[in-house]
Short mmCIF file of C-alpha atoms in Angstrom, two decimals:
data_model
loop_
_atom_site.label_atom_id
_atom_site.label_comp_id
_atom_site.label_asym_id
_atom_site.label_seq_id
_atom_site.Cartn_x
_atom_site.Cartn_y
_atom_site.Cartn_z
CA UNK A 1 9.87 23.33 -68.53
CA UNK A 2 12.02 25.67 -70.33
CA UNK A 3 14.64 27.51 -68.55
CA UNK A 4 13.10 30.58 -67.85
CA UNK A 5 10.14 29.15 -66.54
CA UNK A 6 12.51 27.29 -63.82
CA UNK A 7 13.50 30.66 -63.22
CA UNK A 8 10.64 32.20 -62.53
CA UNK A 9 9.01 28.84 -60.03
CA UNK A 10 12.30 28.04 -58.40
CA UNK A 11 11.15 30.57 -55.08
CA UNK A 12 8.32 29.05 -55.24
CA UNK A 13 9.83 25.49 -55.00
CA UNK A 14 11.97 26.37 -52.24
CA UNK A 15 9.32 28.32 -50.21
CA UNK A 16 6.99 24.65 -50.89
CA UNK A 17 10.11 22.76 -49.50
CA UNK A 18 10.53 24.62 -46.41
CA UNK A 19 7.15 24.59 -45.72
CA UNK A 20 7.46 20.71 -46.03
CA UNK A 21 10.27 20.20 -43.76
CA UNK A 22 8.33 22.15 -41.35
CA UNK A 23 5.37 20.47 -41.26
CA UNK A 24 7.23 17.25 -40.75
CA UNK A 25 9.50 18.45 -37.64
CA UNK A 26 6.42 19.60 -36.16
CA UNK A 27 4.74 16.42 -36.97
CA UNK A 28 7.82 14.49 -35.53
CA UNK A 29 7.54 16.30 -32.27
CA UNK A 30 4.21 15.86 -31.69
CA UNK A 31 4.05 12.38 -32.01
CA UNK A 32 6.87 12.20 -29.45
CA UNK A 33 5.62 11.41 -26.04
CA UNK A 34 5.39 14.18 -23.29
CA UNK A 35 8.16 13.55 -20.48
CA UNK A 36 6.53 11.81 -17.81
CA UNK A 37 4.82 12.95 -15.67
CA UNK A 38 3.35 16.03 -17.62
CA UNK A 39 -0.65 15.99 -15.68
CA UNK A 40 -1.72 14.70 -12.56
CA UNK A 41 -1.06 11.85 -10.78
CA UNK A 42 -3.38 9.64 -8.86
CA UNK A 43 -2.37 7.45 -6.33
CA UNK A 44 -5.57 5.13 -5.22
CA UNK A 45 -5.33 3.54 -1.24
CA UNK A 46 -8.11 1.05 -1.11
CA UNK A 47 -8.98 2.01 2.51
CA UNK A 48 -10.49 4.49 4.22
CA UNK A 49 -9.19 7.85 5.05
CA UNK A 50 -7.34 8.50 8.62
CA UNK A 51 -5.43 5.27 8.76
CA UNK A 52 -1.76 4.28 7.85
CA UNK A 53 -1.56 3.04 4.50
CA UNK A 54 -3.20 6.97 4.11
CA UNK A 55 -0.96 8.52 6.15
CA UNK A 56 1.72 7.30 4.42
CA UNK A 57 0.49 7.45 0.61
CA UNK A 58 -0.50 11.70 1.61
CA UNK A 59 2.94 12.04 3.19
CA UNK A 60 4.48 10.31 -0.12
CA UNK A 61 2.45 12.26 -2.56
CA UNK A 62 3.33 15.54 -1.03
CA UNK A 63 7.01 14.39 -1.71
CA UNK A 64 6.37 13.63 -5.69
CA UNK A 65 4.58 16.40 -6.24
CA UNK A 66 7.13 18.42 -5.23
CA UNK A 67 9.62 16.84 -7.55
CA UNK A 68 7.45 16.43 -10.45
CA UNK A 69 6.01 19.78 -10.50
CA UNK A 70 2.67 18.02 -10.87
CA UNK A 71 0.05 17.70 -8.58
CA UNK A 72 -0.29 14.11 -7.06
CA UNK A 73 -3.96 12.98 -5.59
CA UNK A 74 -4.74 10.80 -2.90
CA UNK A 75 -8.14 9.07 -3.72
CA UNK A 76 -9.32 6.97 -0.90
CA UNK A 77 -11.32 3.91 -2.52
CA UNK A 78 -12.71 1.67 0.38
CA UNK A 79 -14.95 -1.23 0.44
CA UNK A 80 -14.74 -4.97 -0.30
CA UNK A 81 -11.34 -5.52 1.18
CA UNK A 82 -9.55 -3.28 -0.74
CA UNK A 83 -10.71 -4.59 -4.14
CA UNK A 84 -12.90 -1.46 -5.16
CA UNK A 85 -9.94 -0.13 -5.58
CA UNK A 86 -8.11 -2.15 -6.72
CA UNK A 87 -10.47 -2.81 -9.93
CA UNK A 88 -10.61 0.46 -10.19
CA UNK A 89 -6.46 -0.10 -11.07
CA UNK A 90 -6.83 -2.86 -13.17
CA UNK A 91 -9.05 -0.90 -15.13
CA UNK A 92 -7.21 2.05 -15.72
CA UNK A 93 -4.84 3.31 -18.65
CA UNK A 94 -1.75 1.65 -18.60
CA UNK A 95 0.19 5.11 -18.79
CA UNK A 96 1.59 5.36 -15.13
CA UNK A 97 -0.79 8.38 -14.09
CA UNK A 98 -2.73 5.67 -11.63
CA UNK A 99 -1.42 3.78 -9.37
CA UNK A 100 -2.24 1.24 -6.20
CA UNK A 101 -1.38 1.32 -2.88
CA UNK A 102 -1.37 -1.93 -1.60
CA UNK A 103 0.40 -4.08 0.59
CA UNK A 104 0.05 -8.30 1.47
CA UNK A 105 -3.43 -7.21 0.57
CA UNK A 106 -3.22 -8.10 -2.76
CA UNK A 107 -1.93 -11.63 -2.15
CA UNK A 108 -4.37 -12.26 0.40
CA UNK A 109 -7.34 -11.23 -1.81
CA UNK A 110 -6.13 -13.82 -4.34
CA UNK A 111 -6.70 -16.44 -2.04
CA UNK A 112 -9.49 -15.19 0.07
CA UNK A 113 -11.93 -14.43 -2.77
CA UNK A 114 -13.46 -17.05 -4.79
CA UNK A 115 -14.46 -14.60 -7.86
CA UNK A 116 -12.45 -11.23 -8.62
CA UNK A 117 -13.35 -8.74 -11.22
CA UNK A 118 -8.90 -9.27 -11.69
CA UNK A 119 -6.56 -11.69 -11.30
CA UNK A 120 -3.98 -9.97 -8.79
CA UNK A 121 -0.81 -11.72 -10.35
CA UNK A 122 -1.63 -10.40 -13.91
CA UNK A 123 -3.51 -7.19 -13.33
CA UNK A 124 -0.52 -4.99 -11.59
CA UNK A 125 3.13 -4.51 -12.83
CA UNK A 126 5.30 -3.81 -9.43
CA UNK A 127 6.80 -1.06 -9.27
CA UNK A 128 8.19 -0.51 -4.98
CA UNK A 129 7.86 -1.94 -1.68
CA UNK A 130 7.69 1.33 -0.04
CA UNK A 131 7.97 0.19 3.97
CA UNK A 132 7.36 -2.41 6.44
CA UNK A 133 6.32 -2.46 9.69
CA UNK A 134 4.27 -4.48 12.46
CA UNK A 135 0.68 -5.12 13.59
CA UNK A 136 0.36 -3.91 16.95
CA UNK A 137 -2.74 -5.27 19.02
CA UNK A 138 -3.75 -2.54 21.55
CA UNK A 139 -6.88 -2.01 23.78
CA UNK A 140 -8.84 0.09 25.87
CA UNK A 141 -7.36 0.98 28.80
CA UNK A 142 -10.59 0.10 30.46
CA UNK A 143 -10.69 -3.67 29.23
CA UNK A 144 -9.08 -5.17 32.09
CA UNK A 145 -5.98 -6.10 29.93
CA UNK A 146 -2.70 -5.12 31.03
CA UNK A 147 0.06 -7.35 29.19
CA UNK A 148 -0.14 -9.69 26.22
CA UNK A 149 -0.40 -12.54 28.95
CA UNK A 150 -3.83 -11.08 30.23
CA UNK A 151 -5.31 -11.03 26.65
CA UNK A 152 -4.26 -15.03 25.58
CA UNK A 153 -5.70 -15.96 28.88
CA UNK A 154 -9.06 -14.35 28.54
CA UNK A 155 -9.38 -15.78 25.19
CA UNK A 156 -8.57 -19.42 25.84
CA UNK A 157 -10.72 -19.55 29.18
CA UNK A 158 -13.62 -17.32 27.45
CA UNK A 159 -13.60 -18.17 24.12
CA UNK A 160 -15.11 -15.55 21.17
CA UNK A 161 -16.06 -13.03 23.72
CA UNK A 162 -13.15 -10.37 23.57
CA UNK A 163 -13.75 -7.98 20.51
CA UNK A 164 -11.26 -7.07 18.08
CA UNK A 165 -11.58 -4.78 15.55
CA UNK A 166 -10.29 -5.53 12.09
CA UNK A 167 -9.24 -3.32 9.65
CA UNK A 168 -10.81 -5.15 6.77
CA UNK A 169 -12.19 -8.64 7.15
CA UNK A 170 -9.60 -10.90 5.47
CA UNK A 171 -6.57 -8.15 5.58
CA UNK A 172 -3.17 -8.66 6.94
CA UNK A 173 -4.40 -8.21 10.83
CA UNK A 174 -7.04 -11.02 10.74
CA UNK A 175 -4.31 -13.40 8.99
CA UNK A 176 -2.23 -13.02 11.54
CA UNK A 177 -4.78 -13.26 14.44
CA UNK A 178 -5.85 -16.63 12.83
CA UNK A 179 -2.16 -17.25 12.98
CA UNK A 180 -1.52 -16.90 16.84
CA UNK A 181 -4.95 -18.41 17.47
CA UNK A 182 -3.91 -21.77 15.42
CA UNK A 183 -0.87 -21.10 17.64
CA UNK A 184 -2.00 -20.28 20.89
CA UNK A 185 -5.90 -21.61 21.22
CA UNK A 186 -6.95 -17.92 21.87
CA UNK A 187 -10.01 -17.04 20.35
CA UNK A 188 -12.15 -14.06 19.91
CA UNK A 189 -15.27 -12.41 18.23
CA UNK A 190 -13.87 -10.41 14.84
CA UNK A 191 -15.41 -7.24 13.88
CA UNK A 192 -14.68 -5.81 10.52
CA UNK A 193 -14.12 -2.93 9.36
CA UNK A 194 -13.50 -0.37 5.95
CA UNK A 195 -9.79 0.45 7.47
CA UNK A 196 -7.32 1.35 10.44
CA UNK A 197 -9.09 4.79 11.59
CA UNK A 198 -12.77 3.70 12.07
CA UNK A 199 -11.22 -0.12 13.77
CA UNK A 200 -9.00 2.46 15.82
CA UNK A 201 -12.05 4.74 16.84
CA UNK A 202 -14.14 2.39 18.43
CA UNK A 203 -11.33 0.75 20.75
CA UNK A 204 -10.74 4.28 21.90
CA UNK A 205 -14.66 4.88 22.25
CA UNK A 206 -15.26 1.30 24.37
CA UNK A 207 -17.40 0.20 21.74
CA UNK A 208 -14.97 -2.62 21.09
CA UNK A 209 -12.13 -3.84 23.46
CA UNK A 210 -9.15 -4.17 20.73
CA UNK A 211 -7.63 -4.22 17.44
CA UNK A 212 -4.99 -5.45 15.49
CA UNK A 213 -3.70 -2.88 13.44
CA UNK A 214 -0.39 -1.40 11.49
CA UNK A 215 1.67 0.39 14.09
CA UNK A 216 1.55 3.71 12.47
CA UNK A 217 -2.30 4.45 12.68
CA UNK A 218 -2.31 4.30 16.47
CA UNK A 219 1.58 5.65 17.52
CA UNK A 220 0.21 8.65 19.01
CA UNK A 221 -2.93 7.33 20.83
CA UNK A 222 -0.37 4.90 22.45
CA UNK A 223 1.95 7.54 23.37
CA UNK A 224 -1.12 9.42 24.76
CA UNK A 225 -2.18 7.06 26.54
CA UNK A 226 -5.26 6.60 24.85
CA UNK A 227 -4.93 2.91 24.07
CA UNK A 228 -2.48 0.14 25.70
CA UNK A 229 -0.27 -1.60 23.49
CA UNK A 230 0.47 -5.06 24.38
CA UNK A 231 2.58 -6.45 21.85
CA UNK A 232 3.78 -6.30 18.05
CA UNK A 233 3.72 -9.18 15.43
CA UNK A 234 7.34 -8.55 14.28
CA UNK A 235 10.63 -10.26 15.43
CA UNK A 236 11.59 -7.00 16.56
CA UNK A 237 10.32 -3.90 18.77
CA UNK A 238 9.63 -0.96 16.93
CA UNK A 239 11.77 2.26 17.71
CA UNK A 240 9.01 4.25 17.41
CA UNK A 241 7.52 2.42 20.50
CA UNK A 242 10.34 0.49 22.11
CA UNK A 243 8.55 -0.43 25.29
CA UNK A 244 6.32 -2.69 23.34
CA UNK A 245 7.30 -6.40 23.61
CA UNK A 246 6.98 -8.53 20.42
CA UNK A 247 4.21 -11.32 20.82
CA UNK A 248 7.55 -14.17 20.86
CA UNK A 249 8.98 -11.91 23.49
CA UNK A 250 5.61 -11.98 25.42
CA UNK A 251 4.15 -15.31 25.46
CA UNK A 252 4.75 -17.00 21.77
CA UNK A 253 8.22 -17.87 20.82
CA UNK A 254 8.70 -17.85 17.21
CA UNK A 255 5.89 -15.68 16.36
CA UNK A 256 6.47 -12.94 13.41
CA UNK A 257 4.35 -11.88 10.87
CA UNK A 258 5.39 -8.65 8.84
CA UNK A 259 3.25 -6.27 6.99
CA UNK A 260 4.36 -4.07 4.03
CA UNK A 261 3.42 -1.44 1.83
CA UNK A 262 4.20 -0.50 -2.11
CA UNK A 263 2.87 0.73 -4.88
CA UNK A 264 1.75 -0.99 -8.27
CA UNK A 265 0.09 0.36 -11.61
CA UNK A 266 -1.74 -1.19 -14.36
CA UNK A 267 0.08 -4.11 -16.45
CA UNK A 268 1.06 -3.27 -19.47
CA UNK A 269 2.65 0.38 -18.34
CA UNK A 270 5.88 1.04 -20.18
CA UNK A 271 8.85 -0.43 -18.90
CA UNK A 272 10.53 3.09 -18.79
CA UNK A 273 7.81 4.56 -16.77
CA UNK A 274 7.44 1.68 -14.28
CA UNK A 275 11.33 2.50 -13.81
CA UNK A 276 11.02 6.09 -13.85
CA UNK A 277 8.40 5.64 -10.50
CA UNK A 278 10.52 3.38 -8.76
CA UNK A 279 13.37 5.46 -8.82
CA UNK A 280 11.31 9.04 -7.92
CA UNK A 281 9.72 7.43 -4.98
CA UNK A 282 12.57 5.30 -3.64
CA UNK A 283 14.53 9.08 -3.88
CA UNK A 284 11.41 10.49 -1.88
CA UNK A 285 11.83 7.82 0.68
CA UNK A 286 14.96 7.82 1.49
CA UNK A 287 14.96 11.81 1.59
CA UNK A 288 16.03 12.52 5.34
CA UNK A 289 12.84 14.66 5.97
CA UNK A 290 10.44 11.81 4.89
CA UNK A 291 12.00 8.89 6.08
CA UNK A 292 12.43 10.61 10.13
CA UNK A 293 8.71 10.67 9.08
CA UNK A 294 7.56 7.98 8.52
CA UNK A 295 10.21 6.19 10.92
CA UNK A 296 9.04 8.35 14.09
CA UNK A 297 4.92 6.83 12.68
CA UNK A 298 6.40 3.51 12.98
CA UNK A 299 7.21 2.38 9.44
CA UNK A 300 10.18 1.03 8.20
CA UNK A 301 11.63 2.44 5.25
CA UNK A 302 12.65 -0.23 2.63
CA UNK A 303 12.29 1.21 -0.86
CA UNK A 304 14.42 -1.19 -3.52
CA UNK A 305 13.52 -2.37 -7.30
CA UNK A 306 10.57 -3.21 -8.72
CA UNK A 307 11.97 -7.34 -9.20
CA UNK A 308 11.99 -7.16 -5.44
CA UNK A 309 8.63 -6.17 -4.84
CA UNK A 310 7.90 -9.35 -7.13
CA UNK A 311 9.91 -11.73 -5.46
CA UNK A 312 8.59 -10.80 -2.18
CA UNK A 313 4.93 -11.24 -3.58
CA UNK A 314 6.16 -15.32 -4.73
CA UNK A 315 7.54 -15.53 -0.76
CA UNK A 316 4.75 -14.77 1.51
CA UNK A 317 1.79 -16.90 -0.35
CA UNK A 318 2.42 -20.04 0.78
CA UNK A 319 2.45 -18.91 4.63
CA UNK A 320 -0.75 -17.36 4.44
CA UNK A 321 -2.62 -19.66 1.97
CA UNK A 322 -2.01 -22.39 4.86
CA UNK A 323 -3.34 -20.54 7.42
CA UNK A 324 -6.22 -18.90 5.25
CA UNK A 325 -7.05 -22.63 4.43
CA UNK A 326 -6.68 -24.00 8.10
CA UNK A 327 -9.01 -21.42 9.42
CA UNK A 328 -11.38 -21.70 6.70
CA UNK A 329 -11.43 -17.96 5.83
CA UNK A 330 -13.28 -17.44 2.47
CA UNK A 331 -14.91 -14.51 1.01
CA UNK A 332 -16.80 -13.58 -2.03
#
């Protein structure tokens, strides 16, 4: 090309080359993830609406929201002991924009069922043990059964005819009561149910004479007066009931069994976002509005890192496989 010509196409070049550069830039940025989270959340609790692991997830959510500038949706996925929801986890984008409430559940399902549509120690990356806190069995005031004391005696001398309500055959409650019954020689007749509020409903309704169930779902119908708490499974009373014996305290030395809550999502999800949801909702729990909250429901606020959460999931199976296997509890 001759001199002029160069001239005369050298705007042109430089007008191409711009253009160029811009397209690139723009094509850098948009392969560059949005900052998480940039859409909607959803947080799925495996149990029916009403009870504590609900309770708890709403009161969360409302927190994250809040911080994220996103909405965050509670979607309450019963059935099957928590594992409709639970596949409906494993089966989601690994992206961090679903997630899994769940608790001991999710070792106990493990062992309980002989065919999953997951395999619980694969399917879910950790990411917080949100709180603790105890069973507490309470009944009708109209059942006859004034201490802890009253209830082992009726069922050891009339075996299977006291009616508890479960909040999910297999969960954390009827572990337990298979527990103190390999314990104690108590027995009675289980009824199951999809969660805490309907197991909670029919005590207070007569229809069945007690449950087993997290402290938080029934605080308030204790303080009432509406049910009679008898005892808790932890080593320790509960502030947000401190009248409340524990069950070692009442009649079985020793006895403690624990039940927790956290949250998990999909295996697979980036490292960075698994971290990025630990630390958001251990801030939200430990926020002082939140955490008189949940404390004055009767949870116990524990937050901590995801590694935690796993290391407490390797801990409790071998407890509850022996008792699962003792009592012969299998579902499918």
């Amino acid at each position: 090309m001759n001199p002029v010509a160069l001239r005369i196409h050298r705007p042109l070049w430089r007008a191409t080359l711009s253009c160029l550069a811009a397209l690139a830039l723009h094509t850098a940025q948009a392969a560059e993830p949005a900052p998480f989270p940039s859409k909607p959340v959803h947080i799925v609790v495996p149990v029916a609406a009403g009870g504590s692991a609900d309770k708890l997830t709403r009161a969360l959510a409302e927190k994250l929201s809040a911080l994220w500038g996103q909405p965050v949706v509670v979607d309450n996925v019963p059935g099957a002991s928590g594992n409709i929801g639970a596949t409906k986890v494993a089966r989601a984008a690994p992206d961090g924009y679903t997630l899994l409430q769940q608790g001991e559940g999710l070792t106990l399902n493990n062992i309980l069922f002989t065919e999953l549509p997951y395999d619980a120690t694969k399917a879910f990356a950790p990411v917080i043990k949100a709180v603790v806190n105890p069973q507490i069995l309470v009944v009708n005031p109209n059942a006859g059964l004034n201490t802890f004391a009253d209830y082992l005696a009726r069922a050891k001398a009339q075996p299977d005819t006291l009616t508890l309500g479960l909040p999910g055959n297999g969960g954390i409650a009827h572990v337990a009561h298979e527990i103190l019954s390999q314990e104690t020689g108590a027995r009675v007749r289980y009824i199951p149910y999809s969660g805490g509020a309907p197991a909670a409903l029919d005590v207070l309704a007569g229809h069945t004479q007690a449950t087993l169930i997290t402290l938080a779902a029934v605080t308030e119908h204790v303080r009432s007066g509406k049910l009679r708490a008898l005892a808790v499974t932890t080593a320790y009373r509960s502030p947000a009931l401190p009248q409340v014996p524990t069950m070692a305290e009442a009649g079985v030395p020793g006895f403690s069994v624990e039940s927790w809550q956290g949250y998990f999502v999909p295996a697979g999800t980036p490292a960075a976002v698994v971290t990025r949801l630990n630390q958001d909702i251990d801030r939200v729990l430990h926020s002082p509005e939140l955490r008189s909250k949940l404390e004055d429901m009767g949870f116990k606020v524990v937050g901590g890192s995801a590694a935690e959460l796993a290391a407490s999931l390797q801990q409790e199976r071998p407890r509850y496989a022996k008792a699962i296997r003792t009592a012969g509890i299998a579902l499918r």
